């Protein structure tokens, strides 16, 4: 946890600097299902006084049906195409904290758009943590195709190397989401400081 001195410095200098950075670039959370993107994203947005959007929820609004229904009726390819359009629209809007679906960053067009208009943060969690979280709810279309643990292992093997292209990586394992928010803010602080140094 951050020290009181760090908290004081954060409120006086770091948060305004982060907000200034966000005037031009949003903060985009990526990672596998169960990494905590939505839960952490809401808390991060509140901490930074920014709007929050969940890409999956925005896709459902645009399609007027649940993601599970989109998969069932039209297939994954159609879902990914809609996801690409929705994320592009959100990135063109006001700066915000954006939680994306697990497969969004795998799309090269979406990845390029995020790189150009946002700061990408990979919320990385261990298999056991992901499995425990995703099994709490039965609404993941990809997990209905077989054994959830094996599917997650396969997804980790396929996606982790691409997730590794993100600007920042933050652990999202067991513990309060507030701790992850603190780690993200500190990582953004370092990222901002490095960027300012490069500009000099």
Short mmCIF file of C-alpha atoms in Angstrom, two decimals:
data_model
loop_
_atom_site.label_atom_id
_atom_site.label_comp_id
_atom_site.label_asym_id
_atom_site.label_seq_id
_atom_site.Cartn_x
_atom_site.Cartn_y
_atom_site.Cartn_z
CA UNK A 1 0.00 0.00 0.00
CA UNK A 2 1.13 3.56 -0.65
CA UNK A 3 2.52 5.55 2.25
CA UNK A 4 0.76 8.69 3.60
CA UNK A 5 3.56 10.80 2.15
CA UNK A 6 3.04 9.23 -1.25
CA UNK A 7 -0.72 9.79 -1.01
CA UNK A 8 -0.15 13.47 -0.23
CA UNK A 9 2.23 13.88 -3.14
CA UNK A 10 -0.24 12.04 -5.37
CA UNK A 11 -3.11 14.37 -4.59
CA UNK A 12 -1.00 17.50 -5.01
CA UNK A 13 1.06 16.69 -8.10
CA UNK A 14 0.59 13.29 -9.67
CA UNK A 15 -3.15 13.17 -10.23
CA UNK A 16 -3.28 16.57 -11.97
CA UNK A 17 -0.39 15.44 -14.18
CA UNK A 18 -2.14 12.18 -14.99
CA UNK A 19 -5.34 14.03 -15.77
CA UNK A 20 -3.44 16.37 -18.08
CA UNK A 21 -2.03 13.32 -19.83
CA UNK A 22 -5.52 11.89 -20.14
CA UNK A 23 -6.72 15.07 -21.86
CA UNK A 24 -5.14 13.65 -24.98
CA UNK A 25 -5.07 9.88 -24.36
CA UNK A 26 -7.45 7.52 -22.65
CA UNK A 27 -6.44 4.64 -20.41
CA UNK A 28 -7.28 1.24 -21.89
CA UNK A 29 -7.31 -1.89 -19.74
CA UNK A 30 -6.61 -5.18 -21.50
CA UNK A 31 -6.23 -8.77 -20.34
CA UNK A 32 -7.98 -12.11 -20.11
CA UNK A 33 -11.49 -12.64 -18.79
CA UNK A 34 -11.38 -12.58 -15.01
CA UNK A 35 -8.44 -10.17 -14.83
CA UNK A 36 -10.66 -7.55 -13.20
CA UNK A 37 -10.71 -4.99 -16.00
CA UNK A 38 -14.23 -3.73 -15.33
CA UNK A 39 -14.05 -3.77 -11.53
CA UNK A 40 -10.62 -2.16 -11.44
CA UNK A 41 -11.51 0.21 -14.27
CA UNK A 42 -14.46 1.71 -12.41
CA UNK A 43 -12.32 2.34 -9.35
CA UNK A 44 -9.46 3.75 -11.42
CA UNK A 45 -11.79 6.12 -13.26
CA UNK A 46 -13.16 7.39 -9.96
CA UNK A 47 -9.63 7.84 -8.61
CA UNK A 48 -8.54 9.83 -11.65
CA UNK A 49 -11.88 11.67 -12.00
CA UNK A 50 -12.41 10.32 -15.51
CA UNK A 51 -15.43 8.72 -17.19
CA UNK A 52 -15.52 4.93 -17.40
CA UNK A 53 -16.71 2.73 -20.25
CA UNK A 54 -16.98 -1.03 -20.53
CA UNK A 55 -16.55 -2.05 -24.17
CA UNK A 56 -18.61 -5.22 -23.75
CA UNK A 57 -21.54 -3.25 -22.33
CA UNK A 58 -21.28 -0.73 -25.16
CA UNK A 59 -21.31 -3.57 -27.70
CA UNK A 60 -24.46 -4.97 -26.12
CA UNK A 61 -26.10 -1.54 -26.29
CA UNK A 62 -25.18 -1.16 -29.95
CA UNK A 63 -26.43 -4.66 -30.84
CA UNK A 64 -29.41 -4.51 -28.49
CA UNK A 65 -28.64 -8.01 -27.24
CA UNK A 66 -26.23 -9.85 -24.96
CA UNK A 67 -22.76 -10.83 -26.12
CA UNK A 68 -23.69 -14.48 -25.66
CA UNK A 69 -26.54 -13.98 -28.12
CA UNK A 70 -24.24 -12.28 -30.63
CA UNK A 71 -21.89 -15.26 -30.50
CA UNK A 72 -24.78 -17.72 -30.85
CA UNK A 73 -26.54 -15.93 -33.71
CA UNK A 74 -23.67 -14.51 -35.73
CA UNK A 75 -20.43 -16.15 -34.57
CA UNK A 76 -17.21 -14.79 -33.11
CA UNK A 77 -16.06 -13.08 -36.34
CA UNK A 78 -19.15 -10.87 -36.40
CA UNK A 79 -18.72 -10.07 -32.72
CA UNK A 80 -15.08 -9.06 -33.25
CA UNK A 81 -16.04 -6.77 -36.14
CA UNK A 82 -18.62 -5.04 -33.96
CA UNK A 83 -16.15 -4.86 -31.10
CA UNK A 84 -13.61 -3.17 -33.38
CA UNK A 85 -16.11 -0.50 -34.42
CA UNK A 86 -17.32 0.18 -30.87
CA UNK A 87 -13.81 0.51 -29.43
CA UNK A 88 -12.79 2.84 -32.28
CA UNK A 89 -15.81 5.03 -31.49
CA UNK A 90 -15.00 5.09 -27.78
CA UNK A 91 -11.38 6.00 -28.46
CA UNK A 92 -12.53 8.89 -30.64
CA UNK A 93 -14.63 10.22 -27.76
CA UNK A 94 -13.60 12.08 -24.62
CA UNK A 95 -10.65 10.68 -22.64
CA UNK A 96 -11.75 7.95 -20.29
CA UNK A 97 -10.84 4.68 -18.63
CA UNK A 98 -11.90 1.92 -21.00
CA UNK A 99 -12.19 -1.76 -20.08
CA UNK A 100 -11.97 -4.01 -23.15
CA UNK A 101 -12.93 -7.61 -23.76
CA UNK A 102 -10.26 -10.29 -23.56
CA UNK A 103 -9.90 -10.66 -27.32
CA UNK A 104 -10.01 -6.99 -28.30
CA UNK A 105 -6.25 -6.37 -28.15
CA UNK A 106 -5.67 -9.38 -30.42
CA UNK A 107 -7.15 -7.46 -33.33
CA UNK A 108 -4.38 -5.57 -35.13
CA UNK A 109 -6.61 -2.62 -36.08
CA UNK A 110 -7.86 -2.23 -32.54
CA UNK A 111 -4.34 -2.58 -31.18
CA UNK A 112 -3.13 0.19 -33.49
CA UNK A 113 -6.01 2.47 -32.51
CA UNK A 114 -5.29 1.91 -28.82
CA UNK A 115 -1.60 2.60 -29.37
CA UNK A 116 -2.36 5.87 -31.17
CA UNK A 117 -5.06 7.18 -28.85
CA UNK A 118 -4.57 5.54 -25.48
CA UNK A 119 -2.25 4.11 -22.87
CA UNK A 120 -2.70 0.35 -22.76
CA UNK A 121 -2.40 -1.46 -19.43
CA UNK A 122 -2.32 -5.25 -19.24
CA UNK A 123 -3.93 -6.54 -16.06
CA UNK A 124 -2.08 -9.81 -15.65
CA UNK A 125 -3.34 -12.56 -13.34
CA UNK A 126 -2.34 -16.15 -12.64
CA UNK A 127 -4.36 -19.06 -13.99
CA UNK A 128 -5.77 -20.08 -10.60
CA UNK A 129 -7.00 -16.54 -9.97
CA UNK A 130 -8.59 -16.23 -13.41
CA UNK A 131 -10.28 -19.61 -13.08
CA UNK A 132 -11.70 -18.84 -9.65
CA UNK A 133 -13.11 -15.54 -10.87
CA UNK A 134 -14.64 -16.69 -14.15
CA UNK A 135 -16.35 -19.69 -12.57
CA UNK A 136 -18.37 -17.39 -10.31
CA UNK A 137 -20.59 -16.52 -13.26
CA UNK A 138 -21.76 -18.60 -16.21
CA UNK A 139 -21.86 -16.01 -18.98
CA UNK A 140 -18.60 -16.48 -20.89
CA UNK A 141 -19.30 -17.86 -24.41
CA UNK A 142 -15.71 -19.02 -24.95
CA UNK A 143 -15.73 -21.05 -21.73
CA UNK A 144 -18.75 -23.04 -22.87
CA UNK A 145 -16.71 -24.72 -25.59
CA UNK A 146 -14.95 -27.16 -23.26
CA UNK A 147 -13.02 -27.41 -20.00
CA UNK A 148 -12.61 -23.86 -18.61
CA UNK A 149 -9.12 -24.48 -17.25
CA UNK A 150 -7.83 -25.86 -20.55
CA UNK A 151 -9.48 -23.04 -22.47
CA UNK A 152 -7.86 -20.44 -20.22
CA UNK A 153 -4.48 -22.15 -20.59
CA UNK A 154 -4.84 -22.04 -24.37
CA UNK A 155 -5.92 -18.40 -24.30
CA UNK A 156 -2.96 -17.49 -22.10
CA UNK A 157 -0.57 -19.20 -24.51
CA UNK A 158 -2.10 -17.41 -27.49
CA UNK A 159 -2.73 -13.99 -26.01
CA UNK A 160 -0.08 -13.31 -23.39
CA UNK A 161 2.66 -12.57 -25.98
CA UNK A 162 0.36 -9.99 -27.61
CA UNK A 163 -0.77 -8.56 -24.28
CA UNK A 164 2.93 -8.09 -23.59
CA UNK A 165 2.93 -5.34 -26.24
CA UNK A 166 0.92 -3.12 -23.90
CA UNK A 167 2.48 0.09 -22.62
CA UNK A 168 2.27 -1.10 -19.00
CA UNK A 169 1.75 -4.38 -17.16
CA UNK A 170 0.21 -4.54 -13.68
CA UNK A 171 -0.47 -7.64 -11.59
CA UNK A 172 -4.13 -8.29 -10.81
CA UNK A 173 -4.00 -11.31 -8.52
CA UNK A 174 -5.76 -11.91 -5.21
CA UNK A 175 -6.37 -8.92 -2.97
CA UNK A 176 -8.52 -5.79 -2.92
CA UNK A 177 -9.07 -4.08 -6.27
CA UNK A 178 -8.00 -0.84 -4.61
CA UNK A 179 -4.47 -2.25 -4.38
CA UNK A 180 -4.43 -2.83 -8.12
CA UNK A 181 -5.63 0.74 -8.65
CA UNK A 182 -2.73 2.02 -6.54
CA UNK A 183 -0.29 -0.06 -8.59
CA UNK A 184 -1.74 1.30 -11.82
CA UNK A 185 -1.50 4.90 -10.64
CA UNK A 186 2.13 4.39 -9.64
CA UNK A 187 2.87 2.74 -13.00
CA UNK A 188 1.21 5.65 -14.80
CA UNK A 189 3.29 8.04 -12.72
CA UNK A 190 6.48 6.34 -13.86
CA UNK A 191 5.23 6.22 -17.44
CA UNK A 192 4.42 9.92 -17.37
CA UNK A 193 7.78 10.81 -15.82
CA UNK A 194 9.61 8.81 -18.48
CA UNK A 195 7.63 10.53 -21.22
CA UNK A 196 8.39 13.98 -19.85
CA UNK A 197 12.07 13.07 -19.59
CA UNK A 198 12.13 11.96 -23.22
CA UNK A 199 10.62 15.28 -24.31
CA UNK A 200 13.42 17.28 -22.69
#
